[in-house]
N, CA, C and O atoms as a Tinker XYZ file with bonds, in Angstrom:
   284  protein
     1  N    -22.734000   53.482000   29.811000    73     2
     2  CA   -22.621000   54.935000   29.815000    64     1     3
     3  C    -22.069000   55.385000   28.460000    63     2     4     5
     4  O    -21.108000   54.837000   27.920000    81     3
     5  N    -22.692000   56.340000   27.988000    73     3     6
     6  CA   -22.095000   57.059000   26.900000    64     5     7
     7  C    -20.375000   57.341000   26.863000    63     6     8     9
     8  O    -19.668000   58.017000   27.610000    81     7
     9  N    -20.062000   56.556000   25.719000    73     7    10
    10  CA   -18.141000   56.893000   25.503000    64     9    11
    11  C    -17.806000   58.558000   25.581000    63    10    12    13
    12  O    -16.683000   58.867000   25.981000    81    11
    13  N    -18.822000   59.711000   25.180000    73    11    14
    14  CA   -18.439000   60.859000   25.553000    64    13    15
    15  C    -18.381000   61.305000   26.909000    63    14    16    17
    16  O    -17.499000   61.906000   27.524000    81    15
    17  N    -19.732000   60.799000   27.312000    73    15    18
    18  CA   -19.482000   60.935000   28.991000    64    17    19
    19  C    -18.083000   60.898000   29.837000    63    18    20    21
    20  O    -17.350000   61.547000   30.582000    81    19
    21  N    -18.262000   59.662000   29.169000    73    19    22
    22  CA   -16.604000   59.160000   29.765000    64    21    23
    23  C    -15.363000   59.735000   29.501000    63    22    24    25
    24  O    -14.509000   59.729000   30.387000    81    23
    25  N    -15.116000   60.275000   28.313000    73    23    26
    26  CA   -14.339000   61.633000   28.121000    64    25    27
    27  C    -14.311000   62.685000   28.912000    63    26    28    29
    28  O    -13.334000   63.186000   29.469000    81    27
    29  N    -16.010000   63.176000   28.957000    73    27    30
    30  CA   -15.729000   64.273000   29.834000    64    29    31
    31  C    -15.250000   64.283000   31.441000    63    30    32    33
    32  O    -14.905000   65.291000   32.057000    81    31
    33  N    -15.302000   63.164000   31.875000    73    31    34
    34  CA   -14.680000   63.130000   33.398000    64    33    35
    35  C    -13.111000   63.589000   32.729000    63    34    36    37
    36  O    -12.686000   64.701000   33.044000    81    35
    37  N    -12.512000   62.957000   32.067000    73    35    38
    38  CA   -10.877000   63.484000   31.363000    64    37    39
    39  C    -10.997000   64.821000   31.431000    63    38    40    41
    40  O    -10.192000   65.538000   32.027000    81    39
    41  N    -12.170000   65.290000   30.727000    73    39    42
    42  CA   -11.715000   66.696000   30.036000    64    41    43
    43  C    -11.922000   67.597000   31.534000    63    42    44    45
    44  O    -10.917000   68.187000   31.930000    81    43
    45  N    -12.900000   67.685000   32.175000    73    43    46
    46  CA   -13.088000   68.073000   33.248000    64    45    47
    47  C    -11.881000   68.422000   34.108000    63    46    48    49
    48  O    -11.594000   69.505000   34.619000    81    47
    49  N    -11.341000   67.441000   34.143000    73    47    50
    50  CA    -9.756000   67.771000   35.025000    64    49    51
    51  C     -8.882000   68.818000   34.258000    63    50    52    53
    52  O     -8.189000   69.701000   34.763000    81    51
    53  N     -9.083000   68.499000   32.766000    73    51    54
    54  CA    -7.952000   69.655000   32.445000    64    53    55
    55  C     -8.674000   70.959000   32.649000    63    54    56    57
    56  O     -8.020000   71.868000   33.158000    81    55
    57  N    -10.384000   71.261000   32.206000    73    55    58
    58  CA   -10.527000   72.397000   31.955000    64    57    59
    59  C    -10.672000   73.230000   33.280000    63    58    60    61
    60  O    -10.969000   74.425000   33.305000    81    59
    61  N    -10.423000   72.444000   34.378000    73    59    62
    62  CA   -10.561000   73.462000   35.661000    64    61    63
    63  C     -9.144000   74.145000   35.954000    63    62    64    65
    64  O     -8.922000   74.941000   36.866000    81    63
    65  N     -8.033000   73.581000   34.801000    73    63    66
    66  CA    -6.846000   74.275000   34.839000    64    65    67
    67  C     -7.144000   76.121000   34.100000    63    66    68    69
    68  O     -6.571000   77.139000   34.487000    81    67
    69  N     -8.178000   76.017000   33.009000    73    67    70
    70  CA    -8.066000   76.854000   32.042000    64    69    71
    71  C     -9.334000   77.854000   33.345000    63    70    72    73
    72  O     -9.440000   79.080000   33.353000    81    71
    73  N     -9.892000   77.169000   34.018000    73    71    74
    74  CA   -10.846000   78.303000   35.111000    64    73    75
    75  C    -10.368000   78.595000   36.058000    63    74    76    77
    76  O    -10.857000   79.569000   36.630000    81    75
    77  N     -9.438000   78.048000   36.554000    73    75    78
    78  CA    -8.493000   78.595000   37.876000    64    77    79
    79  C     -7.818000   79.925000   37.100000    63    78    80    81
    80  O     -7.938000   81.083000   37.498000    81    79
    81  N     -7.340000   79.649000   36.324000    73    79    82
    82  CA    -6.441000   80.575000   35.671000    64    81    83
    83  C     -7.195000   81.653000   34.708000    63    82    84    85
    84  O     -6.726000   82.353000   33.810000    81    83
    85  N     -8.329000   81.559000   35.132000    73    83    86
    86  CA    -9.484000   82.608000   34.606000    64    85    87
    87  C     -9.351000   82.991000   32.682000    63    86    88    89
    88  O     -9.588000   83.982000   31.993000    81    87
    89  N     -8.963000   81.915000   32.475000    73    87    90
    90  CA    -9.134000   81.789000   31.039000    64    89    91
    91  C    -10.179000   81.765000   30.475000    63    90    92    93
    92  O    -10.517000   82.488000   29.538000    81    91
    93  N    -11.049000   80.583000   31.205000    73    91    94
    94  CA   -12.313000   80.510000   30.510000    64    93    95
    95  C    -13.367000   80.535000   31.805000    63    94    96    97
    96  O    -13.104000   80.078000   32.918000    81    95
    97  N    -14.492000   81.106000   31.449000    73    95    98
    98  CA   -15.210000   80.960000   33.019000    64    97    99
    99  C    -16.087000   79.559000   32.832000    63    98   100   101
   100  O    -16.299000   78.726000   31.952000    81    99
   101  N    -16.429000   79.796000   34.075000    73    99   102
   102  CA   -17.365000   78.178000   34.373000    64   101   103
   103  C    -18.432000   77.687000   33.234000    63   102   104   105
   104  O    -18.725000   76.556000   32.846000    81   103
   105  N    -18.831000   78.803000   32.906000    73   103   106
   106  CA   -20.029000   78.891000   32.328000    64   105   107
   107  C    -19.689000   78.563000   30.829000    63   106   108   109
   108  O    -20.504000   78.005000   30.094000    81   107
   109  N    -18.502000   78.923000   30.443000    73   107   110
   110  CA   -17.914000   78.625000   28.848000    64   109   111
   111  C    -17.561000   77.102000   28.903000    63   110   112   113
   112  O    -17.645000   76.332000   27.947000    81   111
   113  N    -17.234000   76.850000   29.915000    73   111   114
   114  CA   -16.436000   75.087000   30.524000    64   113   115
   115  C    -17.663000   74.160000   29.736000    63   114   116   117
   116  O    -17.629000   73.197000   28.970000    81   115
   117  N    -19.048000   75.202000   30.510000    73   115   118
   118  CA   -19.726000   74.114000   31.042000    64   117   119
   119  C    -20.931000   73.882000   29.520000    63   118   120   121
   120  O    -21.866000   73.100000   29.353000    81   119
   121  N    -20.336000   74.969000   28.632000    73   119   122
   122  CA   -21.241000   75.337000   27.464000    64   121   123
   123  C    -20.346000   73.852000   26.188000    63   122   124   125
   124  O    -20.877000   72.953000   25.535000    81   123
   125  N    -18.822000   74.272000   26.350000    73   123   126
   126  CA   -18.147000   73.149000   25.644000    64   125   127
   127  C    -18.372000   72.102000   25.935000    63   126   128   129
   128  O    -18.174000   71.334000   24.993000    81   127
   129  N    -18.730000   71.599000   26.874000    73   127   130
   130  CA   -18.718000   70.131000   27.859000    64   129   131
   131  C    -20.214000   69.737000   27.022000    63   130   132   133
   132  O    -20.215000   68.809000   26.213000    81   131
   133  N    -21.835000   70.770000   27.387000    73   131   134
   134  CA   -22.217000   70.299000   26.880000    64   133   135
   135  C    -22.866000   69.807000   25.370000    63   134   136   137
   136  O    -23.698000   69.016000   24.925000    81   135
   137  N    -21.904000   70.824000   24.910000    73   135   138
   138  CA   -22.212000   70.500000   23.190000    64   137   139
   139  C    -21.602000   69.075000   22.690000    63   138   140   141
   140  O    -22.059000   68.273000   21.876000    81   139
   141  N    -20.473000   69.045000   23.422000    73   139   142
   142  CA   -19.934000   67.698000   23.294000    64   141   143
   143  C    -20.887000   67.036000   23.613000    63   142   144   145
   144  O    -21.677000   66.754000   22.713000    81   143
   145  N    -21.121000   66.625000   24.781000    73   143   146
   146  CA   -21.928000   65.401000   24.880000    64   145   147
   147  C    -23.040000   65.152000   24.350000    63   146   148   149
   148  O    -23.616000   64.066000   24.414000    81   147
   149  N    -23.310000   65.838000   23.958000    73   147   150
   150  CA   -24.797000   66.243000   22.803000    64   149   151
   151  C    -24.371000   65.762000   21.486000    63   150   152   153
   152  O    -25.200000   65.161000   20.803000    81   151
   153  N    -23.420000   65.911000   21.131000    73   151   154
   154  CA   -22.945000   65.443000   20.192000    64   153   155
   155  C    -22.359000   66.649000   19.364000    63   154   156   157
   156  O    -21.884000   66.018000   18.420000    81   155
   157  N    -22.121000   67.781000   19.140000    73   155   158
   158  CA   -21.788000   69.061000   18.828000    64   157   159
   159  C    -20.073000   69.249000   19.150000    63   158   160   161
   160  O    -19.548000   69.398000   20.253000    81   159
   161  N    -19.567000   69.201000   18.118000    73   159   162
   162  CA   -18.402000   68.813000   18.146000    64   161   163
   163  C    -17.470000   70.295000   17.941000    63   162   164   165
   164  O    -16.356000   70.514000   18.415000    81   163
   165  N    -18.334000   71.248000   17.054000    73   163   166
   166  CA   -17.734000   71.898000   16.886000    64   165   167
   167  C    -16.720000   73.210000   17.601000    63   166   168   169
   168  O    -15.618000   73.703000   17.357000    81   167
   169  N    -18.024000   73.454000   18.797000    73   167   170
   170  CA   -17.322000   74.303000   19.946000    64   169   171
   171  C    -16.007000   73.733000   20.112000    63   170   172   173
   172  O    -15.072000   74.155000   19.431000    81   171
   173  N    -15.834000   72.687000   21.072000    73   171   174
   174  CA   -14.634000   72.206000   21.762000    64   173   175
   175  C    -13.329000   72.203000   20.536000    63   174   176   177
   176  O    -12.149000   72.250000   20.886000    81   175
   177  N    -13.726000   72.145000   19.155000    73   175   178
   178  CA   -12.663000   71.562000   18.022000    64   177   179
   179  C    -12.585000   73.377000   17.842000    63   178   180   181
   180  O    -11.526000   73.787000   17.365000    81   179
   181  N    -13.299000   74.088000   18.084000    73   179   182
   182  CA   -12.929000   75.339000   17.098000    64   181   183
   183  C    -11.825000   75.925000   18.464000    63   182   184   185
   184  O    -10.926000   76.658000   18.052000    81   183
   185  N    -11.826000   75.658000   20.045000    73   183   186
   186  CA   -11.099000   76.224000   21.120000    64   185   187
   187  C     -9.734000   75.565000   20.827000    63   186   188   189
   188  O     -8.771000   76.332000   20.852000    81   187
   189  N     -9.500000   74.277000   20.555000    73   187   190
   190  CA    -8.216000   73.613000   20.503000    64   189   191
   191  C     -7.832000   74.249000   19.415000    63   190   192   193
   192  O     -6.718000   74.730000   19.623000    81   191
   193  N     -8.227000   74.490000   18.326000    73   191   194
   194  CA    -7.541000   75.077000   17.220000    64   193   195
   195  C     -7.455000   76.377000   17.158000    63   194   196   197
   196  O     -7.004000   76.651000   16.046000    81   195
   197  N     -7.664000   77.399000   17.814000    73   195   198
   198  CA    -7.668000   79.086000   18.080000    64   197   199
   199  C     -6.188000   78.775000   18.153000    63   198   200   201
   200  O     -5.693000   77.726000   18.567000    81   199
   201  N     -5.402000   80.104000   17.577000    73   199   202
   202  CA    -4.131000   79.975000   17.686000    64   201   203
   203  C     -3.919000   81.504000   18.382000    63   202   204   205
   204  O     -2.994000   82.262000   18.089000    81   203
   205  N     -4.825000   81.743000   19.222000    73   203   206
   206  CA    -4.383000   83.003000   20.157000    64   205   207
   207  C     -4.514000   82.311000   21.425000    63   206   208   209
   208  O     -5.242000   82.934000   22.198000    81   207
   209  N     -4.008000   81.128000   21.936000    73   207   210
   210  CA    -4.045000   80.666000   23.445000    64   209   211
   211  C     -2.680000   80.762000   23.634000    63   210   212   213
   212  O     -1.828000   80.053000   23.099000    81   211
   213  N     -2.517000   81.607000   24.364000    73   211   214
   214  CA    -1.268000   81.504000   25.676000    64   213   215
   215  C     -0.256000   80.528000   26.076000    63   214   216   217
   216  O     -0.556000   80.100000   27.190000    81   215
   217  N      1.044000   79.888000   25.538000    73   215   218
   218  CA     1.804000   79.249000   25.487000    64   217   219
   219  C      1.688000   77.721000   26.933000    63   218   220   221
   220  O      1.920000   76.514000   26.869000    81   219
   221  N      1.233000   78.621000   28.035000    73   219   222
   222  CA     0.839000   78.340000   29.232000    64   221   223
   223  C     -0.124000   76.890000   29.005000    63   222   224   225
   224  O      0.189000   75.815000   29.516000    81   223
   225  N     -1.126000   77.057000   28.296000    73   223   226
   226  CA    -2.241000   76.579000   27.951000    64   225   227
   227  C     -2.027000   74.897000   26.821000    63   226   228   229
   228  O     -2.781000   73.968000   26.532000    81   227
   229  N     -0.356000   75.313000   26.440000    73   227   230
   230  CA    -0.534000   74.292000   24.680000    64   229   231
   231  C     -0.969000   72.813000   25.171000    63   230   232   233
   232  O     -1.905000   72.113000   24.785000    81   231
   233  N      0.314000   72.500000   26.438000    73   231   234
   234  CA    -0.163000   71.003000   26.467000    64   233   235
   235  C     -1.366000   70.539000   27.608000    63   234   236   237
   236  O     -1.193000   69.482000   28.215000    81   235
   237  N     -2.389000   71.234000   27.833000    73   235   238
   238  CA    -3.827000   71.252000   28.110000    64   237   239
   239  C     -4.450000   71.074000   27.282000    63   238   240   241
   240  O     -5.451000   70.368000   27.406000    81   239
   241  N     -4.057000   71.726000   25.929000    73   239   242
   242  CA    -4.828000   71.947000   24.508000    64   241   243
   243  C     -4.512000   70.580000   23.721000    63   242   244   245
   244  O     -5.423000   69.954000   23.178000    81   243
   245  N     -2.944000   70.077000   23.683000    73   243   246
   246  CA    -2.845000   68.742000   23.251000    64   245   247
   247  C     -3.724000   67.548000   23.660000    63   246   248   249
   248  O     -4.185000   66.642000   22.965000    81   247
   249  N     -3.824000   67.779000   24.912000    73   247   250
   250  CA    -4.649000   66.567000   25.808000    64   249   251
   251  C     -5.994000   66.797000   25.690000    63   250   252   253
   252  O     -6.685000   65.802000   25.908000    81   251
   253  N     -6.473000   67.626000   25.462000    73   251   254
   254  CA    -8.284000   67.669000   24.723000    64   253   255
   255  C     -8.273000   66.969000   23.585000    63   254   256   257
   256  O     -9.063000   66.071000   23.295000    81   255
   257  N     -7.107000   67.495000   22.728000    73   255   258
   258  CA    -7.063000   67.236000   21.390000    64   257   259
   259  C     -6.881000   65.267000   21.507000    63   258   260   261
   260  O     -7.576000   64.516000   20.822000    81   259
   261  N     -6.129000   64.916000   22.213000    73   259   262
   262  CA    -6.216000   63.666000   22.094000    64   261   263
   263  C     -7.533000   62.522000   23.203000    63   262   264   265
   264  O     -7.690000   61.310000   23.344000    81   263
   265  N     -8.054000   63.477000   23.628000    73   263   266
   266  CA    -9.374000   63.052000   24.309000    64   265   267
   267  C    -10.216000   62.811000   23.068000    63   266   268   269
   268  O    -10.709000   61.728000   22.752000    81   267
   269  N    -10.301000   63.779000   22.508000    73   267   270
   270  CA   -11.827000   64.325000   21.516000    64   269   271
   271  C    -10.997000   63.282000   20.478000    63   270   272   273
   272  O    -11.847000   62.678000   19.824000    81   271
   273  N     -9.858000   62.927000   20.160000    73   271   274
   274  CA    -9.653000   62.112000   19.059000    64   273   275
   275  C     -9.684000   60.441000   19.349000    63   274   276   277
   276  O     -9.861000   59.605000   18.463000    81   275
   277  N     -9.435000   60.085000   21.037000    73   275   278
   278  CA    -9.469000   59.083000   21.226000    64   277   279
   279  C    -10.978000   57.752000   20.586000    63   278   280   281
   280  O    -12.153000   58.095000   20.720000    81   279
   281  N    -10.686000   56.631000   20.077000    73   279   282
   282  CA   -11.898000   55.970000   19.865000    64   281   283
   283  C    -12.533000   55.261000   20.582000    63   282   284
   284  O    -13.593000   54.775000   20.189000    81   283
């Protein structure tokens, strides 16, 4: 199976924190998820680095950040 794949089961768990909490809707989840796995890196890297997210949100944002950096 693709090593991103396998990320996204990780990322999946956090980002249903950021859709419960109507941050991001399903449809934005599901737009980051698949640029990633496509290989499109840039969506998911330009959301972790926005510096208008909600204090609520940081260490959700750390744990992408160390998903998407893991090798």
């Amino acid at each position: 199976m693709n090593k991103r794949r396998l990320k996204v089961l990780k990322m999946t768990r956090i980002f249903q924190f950021f859709t419960q909490t109507r941050f991001l809707s399903p449809s934005e989840v599901s737009y980051f998820i698949s640029e990633y796995v496509s290989g499109n890196d840039v969506p998911i890297n330009t959301l972790v680095s926005r510096s208008d997210i909600p204090m609520i949100y940081w260490q959700s944002i750390e744990r992408l950040k160390e998903i998407i950096n893991e090798d």
